[in-house]
Short mmCIF file of C-alpha atoms in Angstrom, two decimals:
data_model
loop_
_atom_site.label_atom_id
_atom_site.label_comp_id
_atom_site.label_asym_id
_atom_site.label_seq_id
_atom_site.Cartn_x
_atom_site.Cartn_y
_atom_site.Cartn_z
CA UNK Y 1 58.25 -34.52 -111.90
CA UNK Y 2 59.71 -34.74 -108.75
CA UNK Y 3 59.04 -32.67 -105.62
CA UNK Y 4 61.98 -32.49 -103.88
CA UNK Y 5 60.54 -31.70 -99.85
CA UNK Y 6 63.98 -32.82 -98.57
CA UNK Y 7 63.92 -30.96 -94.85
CA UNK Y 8 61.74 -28.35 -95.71
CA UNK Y 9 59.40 -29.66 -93.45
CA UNK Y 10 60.98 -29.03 -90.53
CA UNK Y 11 59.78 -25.19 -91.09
CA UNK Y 12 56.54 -25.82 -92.24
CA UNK Y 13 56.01 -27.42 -89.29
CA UNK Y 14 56.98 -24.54 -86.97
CA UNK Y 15 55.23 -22.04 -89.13
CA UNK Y 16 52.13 -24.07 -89.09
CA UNK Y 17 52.34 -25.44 -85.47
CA UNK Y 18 52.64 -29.02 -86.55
CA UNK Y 19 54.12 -32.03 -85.72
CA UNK Y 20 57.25 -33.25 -88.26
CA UNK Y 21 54.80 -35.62 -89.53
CA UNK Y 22 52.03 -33.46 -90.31
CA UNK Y 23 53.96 -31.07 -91.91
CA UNK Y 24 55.61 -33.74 -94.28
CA UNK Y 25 52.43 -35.21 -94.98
CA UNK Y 26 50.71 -31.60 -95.79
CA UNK Y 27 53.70 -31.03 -98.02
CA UNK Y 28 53.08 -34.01 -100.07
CA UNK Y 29 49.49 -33.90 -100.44
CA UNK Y 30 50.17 -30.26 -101.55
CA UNK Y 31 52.65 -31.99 -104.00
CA UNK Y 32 50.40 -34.72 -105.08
CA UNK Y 33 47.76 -31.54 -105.87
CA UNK Y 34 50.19 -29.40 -107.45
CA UNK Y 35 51.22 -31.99 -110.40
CA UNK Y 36 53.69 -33.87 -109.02
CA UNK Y 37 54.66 -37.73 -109.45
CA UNK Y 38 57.00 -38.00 -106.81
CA UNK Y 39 57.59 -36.73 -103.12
CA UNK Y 40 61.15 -36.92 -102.17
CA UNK Y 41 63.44 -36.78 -99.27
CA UNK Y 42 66.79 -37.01 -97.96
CA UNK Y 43 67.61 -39.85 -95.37
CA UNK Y 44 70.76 -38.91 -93.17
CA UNK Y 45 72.12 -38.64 -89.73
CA UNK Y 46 74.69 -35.80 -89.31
CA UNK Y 47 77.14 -37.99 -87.69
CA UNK Y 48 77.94 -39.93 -90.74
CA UNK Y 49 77.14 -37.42 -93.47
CA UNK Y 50 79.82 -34.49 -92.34
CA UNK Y 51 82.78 -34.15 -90.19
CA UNK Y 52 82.16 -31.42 -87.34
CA UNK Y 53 84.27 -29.31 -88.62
CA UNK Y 54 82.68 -29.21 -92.33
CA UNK Y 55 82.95 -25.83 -93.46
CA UNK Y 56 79.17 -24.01 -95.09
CA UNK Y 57 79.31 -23.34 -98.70
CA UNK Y 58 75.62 -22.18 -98.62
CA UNK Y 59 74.43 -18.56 -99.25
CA UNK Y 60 74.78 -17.54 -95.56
CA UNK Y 61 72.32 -14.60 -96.08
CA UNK Y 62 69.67 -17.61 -96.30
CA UNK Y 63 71.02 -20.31 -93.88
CA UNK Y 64 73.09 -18.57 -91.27
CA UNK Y 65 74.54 -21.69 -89.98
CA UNK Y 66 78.38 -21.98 -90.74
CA UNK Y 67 78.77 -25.39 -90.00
CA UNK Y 68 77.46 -28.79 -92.13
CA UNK Y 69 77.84 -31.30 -89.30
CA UNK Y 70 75.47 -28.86 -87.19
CA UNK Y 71 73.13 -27.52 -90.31
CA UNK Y 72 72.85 -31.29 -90.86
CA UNK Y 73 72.05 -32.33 -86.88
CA UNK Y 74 68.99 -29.55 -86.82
CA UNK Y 75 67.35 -31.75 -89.63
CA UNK Y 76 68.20 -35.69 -88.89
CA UNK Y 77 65.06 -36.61 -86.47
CA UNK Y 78 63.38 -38.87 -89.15
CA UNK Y 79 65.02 -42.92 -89.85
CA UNK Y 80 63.61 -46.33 -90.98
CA UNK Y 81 59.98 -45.77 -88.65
CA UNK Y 82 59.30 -42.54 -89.85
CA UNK Y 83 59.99 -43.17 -93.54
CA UNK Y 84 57.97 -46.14 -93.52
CA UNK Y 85 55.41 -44.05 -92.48
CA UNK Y 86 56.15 -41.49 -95.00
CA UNK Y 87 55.36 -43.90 -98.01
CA UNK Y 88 52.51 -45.46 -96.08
CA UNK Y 89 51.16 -41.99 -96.43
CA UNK Y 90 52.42 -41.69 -100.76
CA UNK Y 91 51.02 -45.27 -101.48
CA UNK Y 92 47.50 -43.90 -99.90
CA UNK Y 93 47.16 -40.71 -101.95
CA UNK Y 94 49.02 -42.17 -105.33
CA UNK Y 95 52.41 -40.04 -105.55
CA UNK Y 96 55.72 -42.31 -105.50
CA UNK Y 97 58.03 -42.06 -102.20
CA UNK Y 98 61.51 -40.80 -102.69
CA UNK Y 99 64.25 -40.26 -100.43
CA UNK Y 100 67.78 -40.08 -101.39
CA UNK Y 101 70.40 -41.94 -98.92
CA UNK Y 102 73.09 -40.09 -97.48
CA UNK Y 103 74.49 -43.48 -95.81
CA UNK Y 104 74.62 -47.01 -96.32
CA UNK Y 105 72.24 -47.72 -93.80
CA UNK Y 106 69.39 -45.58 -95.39
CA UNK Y 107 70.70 -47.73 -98.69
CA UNK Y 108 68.70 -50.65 -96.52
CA UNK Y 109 65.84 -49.86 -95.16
CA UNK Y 110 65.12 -47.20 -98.23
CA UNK Y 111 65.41 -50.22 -100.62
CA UNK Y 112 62.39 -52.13 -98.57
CA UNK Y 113 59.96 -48.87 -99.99
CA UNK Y 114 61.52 -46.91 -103.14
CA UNK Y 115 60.93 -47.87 -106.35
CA UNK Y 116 63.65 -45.83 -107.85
CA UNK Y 117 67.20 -44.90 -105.82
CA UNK Y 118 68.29 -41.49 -105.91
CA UNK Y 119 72.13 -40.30 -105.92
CA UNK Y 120 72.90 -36.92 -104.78
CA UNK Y 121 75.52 -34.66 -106.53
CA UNK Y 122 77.90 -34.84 -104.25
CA UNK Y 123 78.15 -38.38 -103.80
CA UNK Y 124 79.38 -39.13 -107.12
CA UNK Y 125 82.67 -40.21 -106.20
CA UNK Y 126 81.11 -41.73 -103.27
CA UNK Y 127 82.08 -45.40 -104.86
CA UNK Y 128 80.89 -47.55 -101.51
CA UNK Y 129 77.66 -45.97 -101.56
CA UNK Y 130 76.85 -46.09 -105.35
CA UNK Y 131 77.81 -50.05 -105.38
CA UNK Y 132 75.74 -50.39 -102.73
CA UNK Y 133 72.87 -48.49 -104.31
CA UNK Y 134 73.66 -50.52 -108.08
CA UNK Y 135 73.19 -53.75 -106.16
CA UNK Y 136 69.74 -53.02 -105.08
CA UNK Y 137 68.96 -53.50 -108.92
CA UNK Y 138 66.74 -50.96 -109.03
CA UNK Y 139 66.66 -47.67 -110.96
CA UNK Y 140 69.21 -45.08 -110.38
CA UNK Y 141 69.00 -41.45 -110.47
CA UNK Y 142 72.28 -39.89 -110.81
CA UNK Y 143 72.65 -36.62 -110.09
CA UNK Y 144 75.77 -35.02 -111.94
CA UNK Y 145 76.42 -31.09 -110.34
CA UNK Y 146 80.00 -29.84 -110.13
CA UNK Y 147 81.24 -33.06 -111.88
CA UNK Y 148 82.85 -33.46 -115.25
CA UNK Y 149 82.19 -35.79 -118.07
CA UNK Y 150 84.81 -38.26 -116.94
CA UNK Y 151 83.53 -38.17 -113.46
CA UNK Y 152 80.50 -39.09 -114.99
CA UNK Y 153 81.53 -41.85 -117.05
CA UNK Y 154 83.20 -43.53 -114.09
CA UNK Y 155 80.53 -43.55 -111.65
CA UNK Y 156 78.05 -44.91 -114.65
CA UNK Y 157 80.75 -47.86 -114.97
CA UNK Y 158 80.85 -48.23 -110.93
CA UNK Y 159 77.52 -49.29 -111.19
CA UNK Y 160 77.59 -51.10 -114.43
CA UNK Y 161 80.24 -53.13 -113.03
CA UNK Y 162 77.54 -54.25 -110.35
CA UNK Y 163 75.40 -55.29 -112.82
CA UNK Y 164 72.83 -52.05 -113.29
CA UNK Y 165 72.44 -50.53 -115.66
CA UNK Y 166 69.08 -48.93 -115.12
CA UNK Y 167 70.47 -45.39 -114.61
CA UNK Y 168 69.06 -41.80 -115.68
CA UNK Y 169 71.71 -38.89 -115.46
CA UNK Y 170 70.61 -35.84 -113.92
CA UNK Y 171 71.92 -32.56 -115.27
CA UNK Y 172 72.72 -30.44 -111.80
CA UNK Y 173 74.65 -27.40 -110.89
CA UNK Y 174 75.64 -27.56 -107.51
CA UNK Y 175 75.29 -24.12 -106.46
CA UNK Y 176 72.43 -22.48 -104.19
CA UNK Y 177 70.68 -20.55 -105.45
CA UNK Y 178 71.82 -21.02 -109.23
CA UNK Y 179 71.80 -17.95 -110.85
CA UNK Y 180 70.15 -17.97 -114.71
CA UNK Y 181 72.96 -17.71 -116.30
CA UNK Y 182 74.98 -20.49 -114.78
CA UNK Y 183 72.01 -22.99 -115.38
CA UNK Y 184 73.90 -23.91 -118.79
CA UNK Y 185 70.65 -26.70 -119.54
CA UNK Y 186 73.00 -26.99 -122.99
CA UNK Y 187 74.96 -29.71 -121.04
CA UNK Y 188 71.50 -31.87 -121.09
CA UNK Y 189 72.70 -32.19 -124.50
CA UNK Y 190 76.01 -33.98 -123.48
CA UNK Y 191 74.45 -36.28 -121.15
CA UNK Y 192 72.39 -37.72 -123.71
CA UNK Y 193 75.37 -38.40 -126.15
CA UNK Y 194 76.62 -40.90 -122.91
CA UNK Y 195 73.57 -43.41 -124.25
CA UNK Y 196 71.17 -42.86 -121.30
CA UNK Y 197 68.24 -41.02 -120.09
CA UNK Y 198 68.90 -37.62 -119.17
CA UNK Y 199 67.01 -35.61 -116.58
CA UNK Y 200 67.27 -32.08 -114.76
CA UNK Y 201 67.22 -31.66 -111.00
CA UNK Y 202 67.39 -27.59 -110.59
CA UNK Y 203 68.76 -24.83 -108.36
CA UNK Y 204 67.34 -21.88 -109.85
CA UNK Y 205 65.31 -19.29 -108.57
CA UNK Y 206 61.20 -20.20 -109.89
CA UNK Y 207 60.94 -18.06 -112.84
CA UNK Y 208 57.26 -16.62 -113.29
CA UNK Y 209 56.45 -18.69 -116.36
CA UNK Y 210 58.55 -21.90 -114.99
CA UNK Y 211 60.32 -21.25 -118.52
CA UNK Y 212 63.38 -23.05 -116.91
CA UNK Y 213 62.19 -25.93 -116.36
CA UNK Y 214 60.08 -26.27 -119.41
CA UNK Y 215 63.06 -25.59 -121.45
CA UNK Y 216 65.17 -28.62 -120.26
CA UNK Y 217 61.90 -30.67 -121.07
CA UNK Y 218 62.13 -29.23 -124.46
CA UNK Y 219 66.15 -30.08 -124.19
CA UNK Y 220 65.37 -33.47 -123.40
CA UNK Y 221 65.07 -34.01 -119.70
CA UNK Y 222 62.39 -36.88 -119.16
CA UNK Y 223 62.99 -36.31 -115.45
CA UNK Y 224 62.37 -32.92 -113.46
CA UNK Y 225 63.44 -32.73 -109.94
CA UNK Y 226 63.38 -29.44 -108.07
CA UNK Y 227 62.88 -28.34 -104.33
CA UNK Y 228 59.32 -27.41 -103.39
CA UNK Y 229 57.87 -25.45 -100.20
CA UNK Y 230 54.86 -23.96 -98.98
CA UNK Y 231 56.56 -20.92 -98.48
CA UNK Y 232 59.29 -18.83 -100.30
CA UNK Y 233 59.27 -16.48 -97.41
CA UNK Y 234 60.73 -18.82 -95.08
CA UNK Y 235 64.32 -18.64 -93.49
CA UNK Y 236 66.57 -21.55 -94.57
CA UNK Y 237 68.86 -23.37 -96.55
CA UNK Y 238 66.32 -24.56 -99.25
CA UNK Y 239 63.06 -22.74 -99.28
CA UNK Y 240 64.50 -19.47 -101.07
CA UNK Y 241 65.31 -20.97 -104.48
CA UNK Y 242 61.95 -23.67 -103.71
CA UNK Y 243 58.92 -24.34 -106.03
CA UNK Y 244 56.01 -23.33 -104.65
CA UNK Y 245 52.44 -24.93 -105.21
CA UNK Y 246 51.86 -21.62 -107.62
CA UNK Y 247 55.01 -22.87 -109.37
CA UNK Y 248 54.57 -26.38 -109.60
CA UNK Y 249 51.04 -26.15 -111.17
CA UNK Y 250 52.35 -23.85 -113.53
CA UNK Y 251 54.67 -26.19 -114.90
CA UNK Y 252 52.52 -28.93 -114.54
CA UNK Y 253 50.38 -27.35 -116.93
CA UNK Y 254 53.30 -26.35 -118.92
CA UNK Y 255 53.83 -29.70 -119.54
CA UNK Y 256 50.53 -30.96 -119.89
CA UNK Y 257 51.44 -28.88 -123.05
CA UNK Y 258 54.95 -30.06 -123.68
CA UNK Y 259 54.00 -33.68 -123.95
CA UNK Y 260 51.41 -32.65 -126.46
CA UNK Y 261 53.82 -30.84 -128.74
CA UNK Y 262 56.87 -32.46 -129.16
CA UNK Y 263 55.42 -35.62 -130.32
CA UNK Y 264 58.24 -37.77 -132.70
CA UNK Y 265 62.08 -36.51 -133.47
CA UNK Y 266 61.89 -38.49 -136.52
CA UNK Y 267 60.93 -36.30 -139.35
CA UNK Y 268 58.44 -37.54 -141.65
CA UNK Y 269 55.27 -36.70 -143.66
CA UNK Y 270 52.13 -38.01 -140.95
CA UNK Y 271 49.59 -39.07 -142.28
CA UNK Y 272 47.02 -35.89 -141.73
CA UNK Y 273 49.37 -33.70 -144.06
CA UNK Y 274 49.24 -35.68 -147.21
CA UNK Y 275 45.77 -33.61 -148.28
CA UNK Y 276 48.17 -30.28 -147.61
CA UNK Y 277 51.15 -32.06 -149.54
CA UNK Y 278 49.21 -32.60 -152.80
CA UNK Y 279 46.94 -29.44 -152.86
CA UNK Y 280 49.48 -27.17 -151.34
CA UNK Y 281 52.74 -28.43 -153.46
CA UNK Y 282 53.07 -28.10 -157.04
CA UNK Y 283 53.26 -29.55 -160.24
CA UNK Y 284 54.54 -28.37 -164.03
CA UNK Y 285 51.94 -26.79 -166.08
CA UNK Y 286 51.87 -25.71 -169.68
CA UNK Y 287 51.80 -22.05 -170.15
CA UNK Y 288 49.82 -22.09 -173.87
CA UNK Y 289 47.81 -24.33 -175.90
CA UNK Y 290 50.60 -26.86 -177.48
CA UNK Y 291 50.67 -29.08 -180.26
CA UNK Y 292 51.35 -32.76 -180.43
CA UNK Y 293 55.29 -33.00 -181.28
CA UNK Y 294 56.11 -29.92 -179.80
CA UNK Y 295 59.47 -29.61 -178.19
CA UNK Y 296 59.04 -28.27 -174.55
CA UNK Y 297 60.96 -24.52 -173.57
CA UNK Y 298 61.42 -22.81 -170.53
CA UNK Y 299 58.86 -20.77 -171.16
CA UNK Y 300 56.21 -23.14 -172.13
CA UNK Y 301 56.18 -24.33 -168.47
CA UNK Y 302 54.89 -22.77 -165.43
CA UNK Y 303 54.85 -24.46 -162.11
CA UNK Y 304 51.40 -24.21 -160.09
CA UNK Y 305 49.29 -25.85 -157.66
CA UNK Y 306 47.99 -28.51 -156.72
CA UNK Y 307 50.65 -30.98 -157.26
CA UNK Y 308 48.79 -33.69 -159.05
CA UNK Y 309 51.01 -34.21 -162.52
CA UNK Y 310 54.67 -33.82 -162.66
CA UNK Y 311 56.25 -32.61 -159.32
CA UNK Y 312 57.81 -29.11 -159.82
CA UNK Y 313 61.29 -31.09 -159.05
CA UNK Y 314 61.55 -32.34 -162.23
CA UNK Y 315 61.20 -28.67 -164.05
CA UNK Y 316 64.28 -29.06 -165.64
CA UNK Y 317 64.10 -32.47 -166.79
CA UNK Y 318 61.10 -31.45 -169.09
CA UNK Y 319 63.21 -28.78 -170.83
CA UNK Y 320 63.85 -30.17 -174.42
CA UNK Y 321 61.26 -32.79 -174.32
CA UNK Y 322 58.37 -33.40 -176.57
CA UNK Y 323 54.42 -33.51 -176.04
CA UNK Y 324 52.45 -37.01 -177.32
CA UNK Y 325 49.35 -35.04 -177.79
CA UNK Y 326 47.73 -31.78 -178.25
CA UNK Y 327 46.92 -29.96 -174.54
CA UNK Y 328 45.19 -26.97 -173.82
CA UNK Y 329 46.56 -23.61 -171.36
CA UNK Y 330 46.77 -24.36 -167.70
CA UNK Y 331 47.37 -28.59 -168.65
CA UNK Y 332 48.98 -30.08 -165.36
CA UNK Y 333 51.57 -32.23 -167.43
CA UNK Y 334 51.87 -35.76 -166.82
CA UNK Y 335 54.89 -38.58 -167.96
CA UNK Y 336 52.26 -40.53 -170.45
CA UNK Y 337 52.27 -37.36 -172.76
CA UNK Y 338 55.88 -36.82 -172.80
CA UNK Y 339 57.95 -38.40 -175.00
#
């Protein structure tokens, strides 16, 4: 489970009258509290992450600004120092530091402190910056919104062909906020046929139950990453369609309960149900005291429980055969007294 924090911390921080620091710290303790196993941000200067005159595609209701290069610019303070700092801060309290690089630069220092690389949406055609990520050799989260299959396939050979091929596809829809309906977790189900582990980083709205992402768990998403606030309520680009601590210990729990119940996809008698397979099942009985030589009929056989003689399977194959010895009513019927 990852929480994404990305830039919400810039608000926190003016809401709570605290530095950028203390904010993104507070954030991820609040994560670490909440459930999560990962903290993660985004590492980019505007300058090389959008022209300045990159149109919004944003809901503007939300994030009034109508401009990337300046939305971008408002939320670029942190580099290389303060990220150190930033895992400094994970490794002390035991949550794993994410932070996914916008730029080749944040490909280098991010490399000295992440364990695992992660590759936003809409850098999947970004070829330079997912070789440069594959080299690193380390794990890569791909994130697949407002891609197609093919797209897909190529940037998973991009970084084959540099010798990774440690990668976990995210299922994404790159819209904010993603309505219900257009979540379409069935694609999860695609991914997987590509051979890799699949995962879900989500733009919905926090349903009460966190049935949304619990249900791409159940699809087969090993990997949850969503964005996550201390406040809903907040004006901004991200906070609005944001996990809170409320949500994110509900679906912690949630899956707390998941891992417990899904258990094996291969199905198979375990071992606690064989007592419940023989007493429960059944076997053929004889329906009347019978003679030795008798020649079995339909109606001589009944099939009851437990299933500890003949399995009830075989019904037919008894039809026409003939008993070895005498046997009373209510006889399960074994093969050493048929002839």
């Amino acid at each position: 489970t990852i929480a994404e924090i990305g830039v919400n911390y810039y608000d926190i921080a003016k809401k709570e009258n605290l530095s950028l620091m203390e904010a993104a710290k507070l954030m991820i303790k609040k994560a670490k509290e909440s459930g999560a196993d990962a903290a993660k941000f985004q590492s980019y200067k505007a300058n090389k992450i959008a022209s300045k005159n990159s149109p919004s595609y944003w809901d503007l209701t939300k994030e009034s600004t109508t401009n990337q290069f300046e939305l971008f610019k408002k939320y670029d303070k942190f580099g290389e120092k303060e990220y150190n700092e930033i895992y400094e801060y994970c490794e002390e309290i035991g949550i794993d530091f994410m932070s996914t690089p916008f730029d080749l630069d944040a490909v280098d220092y991010l490399d000295k402190i992440v364990k695992i690389h992660k590759i936003s949406s809409s850098d999947i055609t970004n070829f330079p910056l997912l070789k440069k990520v594959a080299k690193t050799n380390k794990k890569v989260l791909l994130s697949t919104g407002a891609s197609n299959i093919e797209e897909v396939k190529k940037a998973i050979e991009v970084i084959k062909n540099e010798g990774n091929n440690d990668i976990v596809l995210l299922h994404c829809i790159l819209n904010y906020p993603t309505q219900n309906y257009n979540a379409h977790l069935g694609m999860i189900k695609d991914l997987k046929k590509l051979g890799y582990e699949v995962g879900y980083s989500d733009h919905t709205l926090p349903d009460e139950s966190m049935l949304i992402l619990s249900s791409a768990v159940i699809l087969g998403a090993s990997w949850i990453e969503k964005h996550f606030t201390l406040d809903k309520t907040l004006p901004g680009n991200d906070h609005y369609h944001s996990m809170d601590v409320k949500d994110l210990s509900k679906f912690s729990k949630n899956l707390e309960l998941l891992k417990e119940i899904i258990g094996t996809e291969t199905k198979q008698c375990l071992p606690f149900e064989n007592v419940s397979r023989v007493n429960a099942r059944r076997s053929v009985y004889i329906n009347s005291d019978s003679n030795k030589g008798k020649i079995l009929k339909k109606e001589d056989l009944i099939c009851k429980r437990p299933a500890s003689g003949i399995c009830a399977s075989k019904y037919q194959d008894l039809i026409g055969k003939e008993l070895t010895q005498d046997i009373k009513e209510d006889t399960v019927l074994k093969w050493k007294i048929i002839k």
